[in-house]
PDB file of C-alpha atoms and ligand atoms in Angstrom:
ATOM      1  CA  UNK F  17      18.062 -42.998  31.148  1.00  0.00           C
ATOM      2  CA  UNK F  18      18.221 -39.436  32.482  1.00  0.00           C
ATOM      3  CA  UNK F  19      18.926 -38.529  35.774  1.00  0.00           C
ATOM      4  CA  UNK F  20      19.494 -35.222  38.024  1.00  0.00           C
ATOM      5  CA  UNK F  21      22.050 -34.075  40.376  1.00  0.00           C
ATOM      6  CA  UNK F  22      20.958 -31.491  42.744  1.00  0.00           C
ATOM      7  CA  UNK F  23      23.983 -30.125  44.997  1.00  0.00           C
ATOM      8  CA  UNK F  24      22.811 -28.650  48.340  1.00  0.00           C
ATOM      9  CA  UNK F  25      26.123 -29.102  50.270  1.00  0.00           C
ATOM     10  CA  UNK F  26      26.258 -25.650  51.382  1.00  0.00           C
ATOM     11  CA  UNK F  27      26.513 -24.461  54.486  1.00  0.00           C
ATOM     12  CA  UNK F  28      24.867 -21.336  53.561  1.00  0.00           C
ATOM     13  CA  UNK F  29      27.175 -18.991  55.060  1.00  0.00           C
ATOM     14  CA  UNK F  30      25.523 -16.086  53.605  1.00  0.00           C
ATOM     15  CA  UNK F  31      22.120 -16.723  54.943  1.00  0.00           C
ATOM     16  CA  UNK F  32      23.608 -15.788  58.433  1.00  0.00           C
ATOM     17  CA  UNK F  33      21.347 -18.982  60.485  1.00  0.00           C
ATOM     18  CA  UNK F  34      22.575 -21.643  61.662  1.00  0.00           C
ATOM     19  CA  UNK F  35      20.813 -24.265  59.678  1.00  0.00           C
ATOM     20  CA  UNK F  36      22.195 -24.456  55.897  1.00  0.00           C
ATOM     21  CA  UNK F  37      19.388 -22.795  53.706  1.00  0.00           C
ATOM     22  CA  UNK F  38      18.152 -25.385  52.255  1.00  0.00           C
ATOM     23  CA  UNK F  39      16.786 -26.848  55.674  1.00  0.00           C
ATOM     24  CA  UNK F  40      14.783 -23.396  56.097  1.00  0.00           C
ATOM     25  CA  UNK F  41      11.310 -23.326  55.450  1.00  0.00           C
ATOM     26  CA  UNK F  42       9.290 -22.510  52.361  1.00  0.00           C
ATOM     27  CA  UNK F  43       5.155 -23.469  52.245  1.00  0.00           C
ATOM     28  CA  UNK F  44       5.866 -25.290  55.433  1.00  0.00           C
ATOM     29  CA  UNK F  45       7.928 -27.524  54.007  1.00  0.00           C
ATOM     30  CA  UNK F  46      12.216 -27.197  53.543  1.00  0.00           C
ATOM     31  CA  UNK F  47      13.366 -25.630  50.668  1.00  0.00           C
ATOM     32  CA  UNK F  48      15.249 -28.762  49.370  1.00  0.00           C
ATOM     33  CA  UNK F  49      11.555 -30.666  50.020  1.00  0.00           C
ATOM     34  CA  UNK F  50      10.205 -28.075  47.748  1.00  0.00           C
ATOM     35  CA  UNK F  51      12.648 -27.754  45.199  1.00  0.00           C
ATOM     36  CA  UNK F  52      12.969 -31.585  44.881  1.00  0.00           C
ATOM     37  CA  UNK F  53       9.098 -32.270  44.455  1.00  0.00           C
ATOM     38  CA  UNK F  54       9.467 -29.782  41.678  1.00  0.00           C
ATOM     39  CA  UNK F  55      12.225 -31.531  39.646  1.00  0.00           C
ATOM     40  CA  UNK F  56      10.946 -35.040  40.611  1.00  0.00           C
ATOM     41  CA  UNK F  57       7.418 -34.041  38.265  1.00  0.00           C
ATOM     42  CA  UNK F  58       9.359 -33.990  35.008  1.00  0.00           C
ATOM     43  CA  UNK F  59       8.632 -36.970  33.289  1.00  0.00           C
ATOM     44  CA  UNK F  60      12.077 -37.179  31.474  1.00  0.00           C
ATOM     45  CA  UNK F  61      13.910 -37.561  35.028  1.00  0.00           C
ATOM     46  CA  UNK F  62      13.976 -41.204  36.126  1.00  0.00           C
ATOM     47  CA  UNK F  63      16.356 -40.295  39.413  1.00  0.00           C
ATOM     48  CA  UNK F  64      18.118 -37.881  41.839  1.00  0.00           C
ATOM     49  CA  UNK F  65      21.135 -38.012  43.676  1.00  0.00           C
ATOM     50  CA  UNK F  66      21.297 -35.323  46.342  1.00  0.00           C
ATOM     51  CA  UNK F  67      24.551 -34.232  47.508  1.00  0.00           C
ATOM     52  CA  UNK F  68      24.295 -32.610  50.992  1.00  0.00           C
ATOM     53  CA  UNK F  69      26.508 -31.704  53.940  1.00  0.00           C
ATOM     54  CA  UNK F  70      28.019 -34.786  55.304  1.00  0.00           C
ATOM     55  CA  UNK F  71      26.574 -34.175  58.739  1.00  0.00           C
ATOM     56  CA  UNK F  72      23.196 -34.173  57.250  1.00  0.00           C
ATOM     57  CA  UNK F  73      23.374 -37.233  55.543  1.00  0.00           C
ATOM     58  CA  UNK F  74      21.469 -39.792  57.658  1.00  0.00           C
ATOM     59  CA  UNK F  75      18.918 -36.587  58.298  1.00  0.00           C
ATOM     60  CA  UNK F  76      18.201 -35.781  54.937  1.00  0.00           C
ATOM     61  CA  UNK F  77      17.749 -39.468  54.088  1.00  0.00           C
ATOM     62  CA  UNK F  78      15.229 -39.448  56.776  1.00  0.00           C
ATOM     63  CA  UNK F  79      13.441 -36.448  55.555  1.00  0.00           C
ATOM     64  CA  UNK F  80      12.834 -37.331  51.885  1.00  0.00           C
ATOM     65  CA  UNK F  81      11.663 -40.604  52.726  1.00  0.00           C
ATOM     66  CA  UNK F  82       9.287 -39.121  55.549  1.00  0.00           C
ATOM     67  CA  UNK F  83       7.899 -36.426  53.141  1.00  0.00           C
ATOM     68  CA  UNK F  84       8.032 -39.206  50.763  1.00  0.00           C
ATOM     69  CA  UNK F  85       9.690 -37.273  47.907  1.00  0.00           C
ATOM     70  CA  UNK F  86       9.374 -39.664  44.621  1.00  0.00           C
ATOM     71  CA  UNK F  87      12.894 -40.495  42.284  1.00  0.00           C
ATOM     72  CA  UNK F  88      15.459 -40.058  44.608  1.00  0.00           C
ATOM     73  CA  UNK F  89      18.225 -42.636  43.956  1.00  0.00           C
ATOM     74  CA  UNK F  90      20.841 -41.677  47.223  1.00  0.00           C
ATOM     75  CA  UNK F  91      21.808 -38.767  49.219  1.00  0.00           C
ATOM     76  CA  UNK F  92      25.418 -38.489  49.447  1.00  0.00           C
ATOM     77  CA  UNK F  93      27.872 -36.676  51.410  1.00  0.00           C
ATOM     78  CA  UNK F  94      28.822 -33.406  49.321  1.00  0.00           C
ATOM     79  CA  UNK F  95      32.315 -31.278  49.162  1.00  0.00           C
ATOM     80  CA  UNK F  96      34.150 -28.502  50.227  1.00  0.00           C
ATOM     81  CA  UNK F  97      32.439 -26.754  47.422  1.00  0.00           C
ATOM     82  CA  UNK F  98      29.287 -26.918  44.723  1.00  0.00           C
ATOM     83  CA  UNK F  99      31.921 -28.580  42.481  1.00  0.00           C
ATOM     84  CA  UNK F 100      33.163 -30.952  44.528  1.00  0.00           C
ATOM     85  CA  UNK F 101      29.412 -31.723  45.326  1.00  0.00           C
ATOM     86  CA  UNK F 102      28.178 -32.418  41.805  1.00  0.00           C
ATOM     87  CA  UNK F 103      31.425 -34.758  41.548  1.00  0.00           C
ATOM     88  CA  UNK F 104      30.632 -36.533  44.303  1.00  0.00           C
ATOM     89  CA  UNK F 105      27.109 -37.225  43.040  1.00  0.00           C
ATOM     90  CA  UNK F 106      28.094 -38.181  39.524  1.00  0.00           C
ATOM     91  CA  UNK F 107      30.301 -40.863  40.992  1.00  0.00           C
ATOM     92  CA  UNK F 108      26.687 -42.055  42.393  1.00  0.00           C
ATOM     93  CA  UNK F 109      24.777 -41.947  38.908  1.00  0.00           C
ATOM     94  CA  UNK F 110      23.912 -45.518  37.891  1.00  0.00           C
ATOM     95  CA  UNK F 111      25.538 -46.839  35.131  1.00  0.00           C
ATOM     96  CA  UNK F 112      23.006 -46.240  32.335  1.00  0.00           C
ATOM     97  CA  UNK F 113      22.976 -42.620  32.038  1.00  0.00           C
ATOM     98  CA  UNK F 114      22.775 -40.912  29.040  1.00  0.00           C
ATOM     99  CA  UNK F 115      21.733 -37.233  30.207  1.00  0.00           C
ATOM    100  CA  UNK F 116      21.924 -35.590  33.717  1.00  0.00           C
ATOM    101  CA  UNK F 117      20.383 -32.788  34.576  1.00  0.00           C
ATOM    102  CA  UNK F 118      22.174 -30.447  37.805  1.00  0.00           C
ATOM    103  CA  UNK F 119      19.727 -28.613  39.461  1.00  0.00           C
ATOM    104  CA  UNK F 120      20.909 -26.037  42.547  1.00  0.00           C
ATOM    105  CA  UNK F 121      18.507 -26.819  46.035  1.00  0.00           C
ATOM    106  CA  UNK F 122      17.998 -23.691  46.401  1.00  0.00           C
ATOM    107  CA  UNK F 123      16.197 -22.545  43.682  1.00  0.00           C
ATOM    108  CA  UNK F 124      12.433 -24.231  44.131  1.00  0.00           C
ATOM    109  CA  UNK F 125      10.841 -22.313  41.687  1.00  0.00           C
ATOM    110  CA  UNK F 126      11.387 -24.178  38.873  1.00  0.00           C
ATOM    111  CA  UNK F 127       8.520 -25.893  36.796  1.00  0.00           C
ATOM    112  CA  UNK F 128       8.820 -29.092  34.705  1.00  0.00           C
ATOM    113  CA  UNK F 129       8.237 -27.706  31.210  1.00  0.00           C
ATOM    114  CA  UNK F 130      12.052 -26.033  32.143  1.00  0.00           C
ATOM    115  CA  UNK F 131      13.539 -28.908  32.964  1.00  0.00           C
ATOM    116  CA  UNK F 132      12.552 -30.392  29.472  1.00  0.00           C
ATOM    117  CA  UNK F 133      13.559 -27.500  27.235  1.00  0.00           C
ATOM    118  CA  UNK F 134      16.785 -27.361  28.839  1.00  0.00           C
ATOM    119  CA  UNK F 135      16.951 -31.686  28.059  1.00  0.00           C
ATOM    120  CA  UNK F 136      15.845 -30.777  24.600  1.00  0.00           C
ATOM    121  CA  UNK F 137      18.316 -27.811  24.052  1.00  0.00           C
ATOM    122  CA  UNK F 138      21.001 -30.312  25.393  1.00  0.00           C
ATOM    123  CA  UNK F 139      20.238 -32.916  22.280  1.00  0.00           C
ATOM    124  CA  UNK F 140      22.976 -34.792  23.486  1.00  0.00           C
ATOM    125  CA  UNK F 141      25.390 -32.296  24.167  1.00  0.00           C
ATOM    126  CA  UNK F 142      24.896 -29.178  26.670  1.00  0.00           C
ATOM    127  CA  UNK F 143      22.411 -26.916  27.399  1.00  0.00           C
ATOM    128  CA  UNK F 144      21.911 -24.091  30.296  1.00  0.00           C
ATOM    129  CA  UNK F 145      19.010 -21.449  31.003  1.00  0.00           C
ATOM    130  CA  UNK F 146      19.284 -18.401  32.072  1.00  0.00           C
ATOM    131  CA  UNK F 147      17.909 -14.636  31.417  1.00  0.00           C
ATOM    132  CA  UNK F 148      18.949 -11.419  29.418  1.00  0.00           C
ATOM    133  CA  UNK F 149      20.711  -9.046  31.684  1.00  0.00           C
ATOM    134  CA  UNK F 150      18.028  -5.835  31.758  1.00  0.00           C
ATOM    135  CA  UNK F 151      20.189  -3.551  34.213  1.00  0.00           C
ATOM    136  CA  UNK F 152      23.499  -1.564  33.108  1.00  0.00           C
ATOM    137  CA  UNK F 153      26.083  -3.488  34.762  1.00  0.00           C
ATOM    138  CA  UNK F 154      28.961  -1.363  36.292  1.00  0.00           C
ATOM    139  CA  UNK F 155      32.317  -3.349  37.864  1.00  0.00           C
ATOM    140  CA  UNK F 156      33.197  -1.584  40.780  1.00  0.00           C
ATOM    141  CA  UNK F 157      36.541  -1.478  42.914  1.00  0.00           C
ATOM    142  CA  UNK F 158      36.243  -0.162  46.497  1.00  0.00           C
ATOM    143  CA  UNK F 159      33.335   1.750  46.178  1.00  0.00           C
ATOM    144  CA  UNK F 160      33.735   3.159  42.916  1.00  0.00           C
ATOM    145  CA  UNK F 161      33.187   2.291  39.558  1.00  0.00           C
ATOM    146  CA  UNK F 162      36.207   1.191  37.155  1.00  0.00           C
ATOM    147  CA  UNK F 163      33.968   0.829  34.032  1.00  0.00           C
ATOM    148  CA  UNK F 164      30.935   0.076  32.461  1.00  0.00           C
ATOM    149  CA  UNK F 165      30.184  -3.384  30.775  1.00  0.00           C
ATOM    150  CA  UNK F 166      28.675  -3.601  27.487  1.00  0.00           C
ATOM    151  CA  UNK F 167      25.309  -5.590  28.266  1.00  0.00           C
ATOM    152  CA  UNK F 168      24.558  -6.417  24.810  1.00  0.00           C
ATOM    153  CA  UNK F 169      24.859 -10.202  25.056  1.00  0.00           C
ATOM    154  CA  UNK F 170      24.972 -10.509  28.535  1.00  0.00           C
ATOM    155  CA  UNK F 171      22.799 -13.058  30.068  1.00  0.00           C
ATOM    156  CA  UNK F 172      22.526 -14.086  33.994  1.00  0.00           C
ATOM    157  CA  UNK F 173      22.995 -18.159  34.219  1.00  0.00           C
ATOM    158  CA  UNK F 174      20.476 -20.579  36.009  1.00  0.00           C
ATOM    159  CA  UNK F 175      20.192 -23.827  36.742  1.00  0.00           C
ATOM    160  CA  UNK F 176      18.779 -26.600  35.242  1.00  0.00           C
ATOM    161  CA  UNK F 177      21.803 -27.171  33.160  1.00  0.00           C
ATOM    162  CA  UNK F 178      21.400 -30.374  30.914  1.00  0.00           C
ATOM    163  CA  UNK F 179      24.629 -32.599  29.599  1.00  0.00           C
ATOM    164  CA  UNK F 180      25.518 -35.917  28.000  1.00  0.00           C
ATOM    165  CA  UNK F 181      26.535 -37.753  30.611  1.00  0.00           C
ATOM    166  CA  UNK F 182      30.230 -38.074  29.203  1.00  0.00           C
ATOM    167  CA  UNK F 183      30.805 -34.496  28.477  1.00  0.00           C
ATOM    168  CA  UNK F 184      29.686 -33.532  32.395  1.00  0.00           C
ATOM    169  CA  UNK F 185      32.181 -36.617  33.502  1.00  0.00           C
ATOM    170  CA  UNK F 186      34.887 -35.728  30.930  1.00  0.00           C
ATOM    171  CA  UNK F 187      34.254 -31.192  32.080  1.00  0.00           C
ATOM    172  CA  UNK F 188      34.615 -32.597  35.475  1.00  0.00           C
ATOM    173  CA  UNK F 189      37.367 -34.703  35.428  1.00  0.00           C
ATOM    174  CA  UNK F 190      39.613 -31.792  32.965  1.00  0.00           C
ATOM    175  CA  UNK F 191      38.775 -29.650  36.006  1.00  0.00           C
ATOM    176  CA  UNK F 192      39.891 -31.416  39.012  1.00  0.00           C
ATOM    177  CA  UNK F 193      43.005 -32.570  36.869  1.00  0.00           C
ATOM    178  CA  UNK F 194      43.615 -28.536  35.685  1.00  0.00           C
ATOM    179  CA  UNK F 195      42.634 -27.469  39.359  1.00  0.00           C
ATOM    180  CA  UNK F 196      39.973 -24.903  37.472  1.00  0.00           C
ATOM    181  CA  UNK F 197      37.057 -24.325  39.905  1.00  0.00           C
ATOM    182  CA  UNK F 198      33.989 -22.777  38.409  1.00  0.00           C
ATOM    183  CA  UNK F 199      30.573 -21.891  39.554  1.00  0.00           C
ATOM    184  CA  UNK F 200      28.214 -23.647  37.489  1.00  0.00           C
ATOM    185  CA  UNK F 201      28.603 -26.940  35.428  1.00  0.00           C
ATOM    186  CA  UNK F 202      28.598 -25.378  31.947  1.00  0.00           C
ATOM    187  CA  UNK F 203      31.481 -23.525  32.703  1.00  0.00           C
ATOM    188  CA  UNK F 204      33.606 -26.760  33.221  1.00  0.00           C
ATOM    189  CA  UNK F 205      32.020 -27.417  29.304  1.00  0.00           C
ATOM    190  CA  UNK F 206      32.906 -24.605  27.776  1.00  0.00           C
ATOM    191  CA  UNK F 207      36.528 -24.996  28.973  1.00  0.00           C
ATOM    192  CA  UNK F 208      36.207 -28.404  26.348  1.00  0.00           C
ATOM    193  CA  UNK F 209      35.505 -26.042  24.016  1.00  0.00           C
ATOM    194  CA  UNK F 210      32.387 -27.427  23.220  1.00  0.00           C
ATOM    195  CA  UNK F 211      29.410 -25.367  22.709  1.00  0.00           C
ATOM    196  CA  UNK F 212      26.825 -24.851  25.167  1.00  0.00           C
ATOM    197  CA  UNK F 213      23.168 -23.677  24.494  1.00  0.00           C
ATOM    198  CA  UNK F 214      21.381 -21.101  25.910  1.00  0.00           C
ATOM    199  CA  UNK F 215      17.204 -21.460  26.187  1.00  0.00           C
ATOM    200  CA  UNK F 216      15.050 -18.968  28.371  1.00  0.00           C
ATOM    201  CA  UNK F 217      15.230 -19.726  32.129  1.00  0.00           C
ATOM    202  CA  UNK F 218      12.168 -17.863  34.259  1.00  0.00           C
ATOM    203  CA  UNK F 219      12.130 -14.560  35.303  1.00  0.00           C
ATOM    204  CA  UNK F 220      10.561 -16.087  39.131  1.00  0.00           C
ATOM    205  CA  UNK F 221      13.618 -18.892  38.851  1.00  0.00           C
ATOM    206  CA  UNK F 222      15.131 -17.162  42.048  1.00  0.00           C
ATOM    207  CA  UNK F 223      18.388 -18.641  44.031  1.00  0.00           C
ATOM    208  CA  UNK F 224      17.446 -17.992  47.583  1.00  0.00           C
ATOM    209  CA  UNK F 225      21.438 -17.001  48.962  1.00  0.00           C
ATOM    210  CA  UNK F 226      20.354 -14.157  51.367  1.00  0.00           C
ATOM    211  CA  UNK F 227      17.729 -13.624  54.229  1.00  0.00           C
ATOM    212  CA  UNK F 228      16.141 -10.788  51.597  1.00  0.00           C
ATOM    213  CA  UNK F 229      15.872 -14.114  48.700  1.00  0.00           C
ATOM    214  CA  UNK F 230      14.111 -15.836  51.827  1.00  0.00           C
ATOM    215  CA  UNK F 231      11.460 -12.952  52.720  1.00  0.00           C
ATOM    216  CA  UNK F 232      10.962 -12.652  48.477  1.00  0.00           C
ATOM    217  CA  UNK F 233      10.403 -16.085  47.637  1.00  0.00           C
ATOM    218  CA  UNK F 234       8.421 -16.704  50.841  1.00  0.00           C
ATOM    219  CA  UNK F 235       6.108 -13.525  49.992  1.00  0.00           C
ATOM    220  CA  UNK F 236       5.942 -15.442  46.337  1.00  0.00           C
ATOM    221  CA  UNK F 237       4.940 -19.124  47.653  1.00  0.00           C
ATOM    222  CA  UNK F 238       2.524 -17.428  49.710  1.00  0.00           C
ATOM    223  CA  UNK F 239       0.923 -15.208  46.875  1.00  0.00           C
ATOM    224  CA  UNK F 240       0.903 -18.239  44.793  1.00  0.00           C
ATOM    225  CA  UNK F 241      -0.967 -20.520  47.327  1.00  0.00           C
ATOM    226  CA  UNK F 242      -3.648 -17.690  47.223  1.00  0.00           C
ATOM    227  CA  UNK F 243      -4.009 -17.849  43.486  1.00  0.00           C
TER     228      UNK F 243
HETATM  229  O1  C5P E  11      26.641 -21.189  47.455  1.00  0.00           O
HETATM  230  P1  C5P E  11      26.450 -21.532  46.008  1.00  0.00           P
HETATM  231  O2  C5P E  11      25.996 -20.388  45.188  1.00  0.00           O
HETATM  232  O3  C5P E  11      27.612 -22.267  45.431  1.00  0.00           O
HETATM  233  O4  C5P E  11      25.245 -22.561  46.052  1.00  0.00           O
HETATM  234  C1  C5P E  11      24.670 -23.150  44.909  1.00  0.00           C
HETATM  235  C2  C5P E  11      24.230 -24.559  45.255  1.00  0.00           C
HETATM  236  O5  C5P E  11      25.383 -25.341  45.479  1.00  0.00           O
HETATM  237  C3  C5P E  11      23.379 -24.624  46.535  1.00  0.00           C
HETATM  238  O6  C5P E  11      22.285 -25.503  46.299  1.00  0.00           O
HETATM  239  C4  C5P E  11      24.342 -25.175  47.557  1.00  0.00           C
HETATM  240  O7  C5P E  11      23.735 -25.954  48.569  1.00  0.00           O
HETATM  241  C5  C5P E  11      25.257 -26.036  46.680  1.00  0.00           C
HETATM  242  N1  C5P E  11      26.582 -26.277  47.299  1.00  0.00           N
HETATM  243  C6  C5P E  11      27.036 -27.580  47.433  1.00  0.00           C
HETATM  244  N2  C5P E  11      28.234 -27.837  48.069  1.00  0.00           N
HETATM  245  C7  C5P E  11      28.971 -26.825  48.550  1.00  0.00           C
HETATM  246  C8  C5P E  11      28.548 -25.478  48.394  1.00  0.00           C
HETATM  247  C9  C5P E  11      27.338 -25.231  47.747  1.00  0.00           C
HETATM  248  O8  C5P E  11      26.364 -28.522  46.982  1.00  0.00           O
HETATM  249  N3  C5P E  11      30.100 -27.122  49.213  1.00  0.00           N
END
């Protein structure tokens, strides 16, 4: 069986409201609504776990069931951060896993033909999308720029990542027990050692972080309604 993890236990801290992003609204319906509908319609995915902030447990619960979003297994209370989250929900993923997919809330764009290259990539190990890096990429220190990065090879990571289900416990468990906190879950992989594959993620696969990601991908789900 293959199952998905979708960590929205931010608080959103950068969006600057007072509701955690994934609450806010995207074609009248909240981005975690949205982005859930859209991993629920690949046909490889036979559950979700949601991890969300622990005070909007009993909420969320109540707001899946209301906009009757299909698959979801349990909504459980998520961590101090993404990490901890995706733990949290993996302790919740039934017995009979073979693959999980993590998928971030906040990126609803994502289409079901994704989710199943990045399964298929995975073939029983681990797989990630993402997208060349186009710009020159500069690392700056206060307000000036130490050096330029060699782009060649450079991609920008997305989510859906795909794993076996004992290489994401095993990545999970070497980093809690190392104390190694990373940003994504392939990371916590490629820390085994193990080799992780990289298939094309979508250009339009935006993570909505900042009011600006909220205006562009509202301006997007808008242009696409009129389509
Ligand atoms: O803020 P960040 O870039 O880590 O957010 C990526 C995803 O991780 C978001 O969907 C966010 O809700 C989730 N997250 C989480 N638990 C946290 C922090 C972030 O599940 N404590």
């Amino acid at each position: 069986m293959t199952y998905a993890i979708v960590p929205a236990g931010g608080l959103g801290a950068r969006m600057g409201s007072r509701r955690p992003k994934q609450y806010l609204r995207l074609r009248s319906v909240p981005i975690l609504v949205a982005t859930l509908r859209a991993l629920a319609g690949a046909r490889s995915l036979d559950g979700i776990v949601v991890a969300v902030p622990s005070a909007h447990v009993e909420a969320t619960r109540r707001l899946l069931a209301r906009r009757r979003v299909p698959k979801i297994l349990d909504v459980v209370a998520g961590g101090a951060d993404r990490q901890e989250s995706v733990w949290r929900a993996l302790l919740r993923i039934p017995e009979d896993a073979r693959s999980i997919v993590v998928h971030d809330a906040v990126r609803p764009f994502i289409t079901a033909a994704l989710v199943e290259r990045v399964l298929a990539a995975a073939a029983g190990g681990a797989a990630t999308c993402g997208v060349p890096v186009r710009e020159t990429v500069k690392r700056v220190r206060e307000g000036a720029v130490e050096a330029t990065v060699e782009r060649e090879g450079l991609w920008l990571t997305q989510t859906p990542q795909a794993f076996s289900r004992a290489l994401l416990w095993e990545a999970h468990d070497k980093a809690r027990r190392d104390g190694f906190a990373g940003t994504d879950d392939a990371v916590l992989v490629e820390r085994l050692g193990t080799t992780v594959a990289m298939v094309p993620g979508l250009a339009h696969n935006l993570k909505i972080t900042t009011p600006e990601d909220l205006r562009t991908a509202r301006a997007w789900a808008r242009s696409r309604r009129r389509a």
